[in-house]
XYZ file of C-alpha atoms in Angstrom:
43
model
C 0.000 0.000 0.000
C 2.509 2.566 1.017
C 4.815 1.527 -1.929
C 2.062 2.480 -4.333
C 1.581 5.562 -2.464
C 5.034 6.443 -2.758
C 4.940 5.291 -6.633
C 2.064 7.575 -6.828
C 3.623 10.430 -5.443
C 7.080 10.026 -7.720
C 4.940 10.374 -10.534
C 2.528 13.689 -9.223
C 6.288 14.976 -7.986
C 7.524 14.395 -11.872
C 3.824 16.322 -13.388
C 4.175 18.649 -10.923
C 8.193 19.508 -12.258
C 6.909 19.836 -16.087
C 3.784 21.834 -15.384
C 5.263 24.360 -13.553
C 4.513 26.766 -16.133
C 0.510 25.920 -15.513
C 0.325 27.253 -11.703
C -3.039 25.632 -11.255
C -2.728 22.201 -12.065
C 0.497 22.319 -10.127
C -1.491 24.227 -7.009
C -3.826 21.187 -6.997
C -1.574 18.505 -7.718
C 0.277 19.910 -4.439
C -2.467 19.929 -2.318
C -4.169 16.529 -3.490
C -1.008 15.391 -1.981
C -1.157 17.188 1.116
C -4.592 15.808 1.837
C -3.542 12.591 0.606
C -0.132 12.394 3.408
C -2.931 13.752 6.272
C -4.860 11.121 5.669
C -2.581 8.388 5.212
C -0.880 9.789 9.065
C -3.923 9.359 10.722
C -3.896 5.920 12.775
């Protein structure tokens, strides 16, 4: 599970690199992942 996660996030980290010219999708992309680490803290 966490592998995937971590696959999952290499591959929003490598978007997030090339679409740095498009602030928005980056913006999101950024805090989907936020959420996404909150959640996967919680116990």
């Amino acid at each position: 599970m966490l592998k995937l996660l971590y696959k999952f996030a290499g591959k929003l980290l490598r978007i997030t690199k090339f679409c740095h010219f498009r602030h928005q999708l980056c913006y999101f992309a950024m805090k989907f992942w936020q959420i996404l680490s909150k959640m996967v803290s919680k116990p």
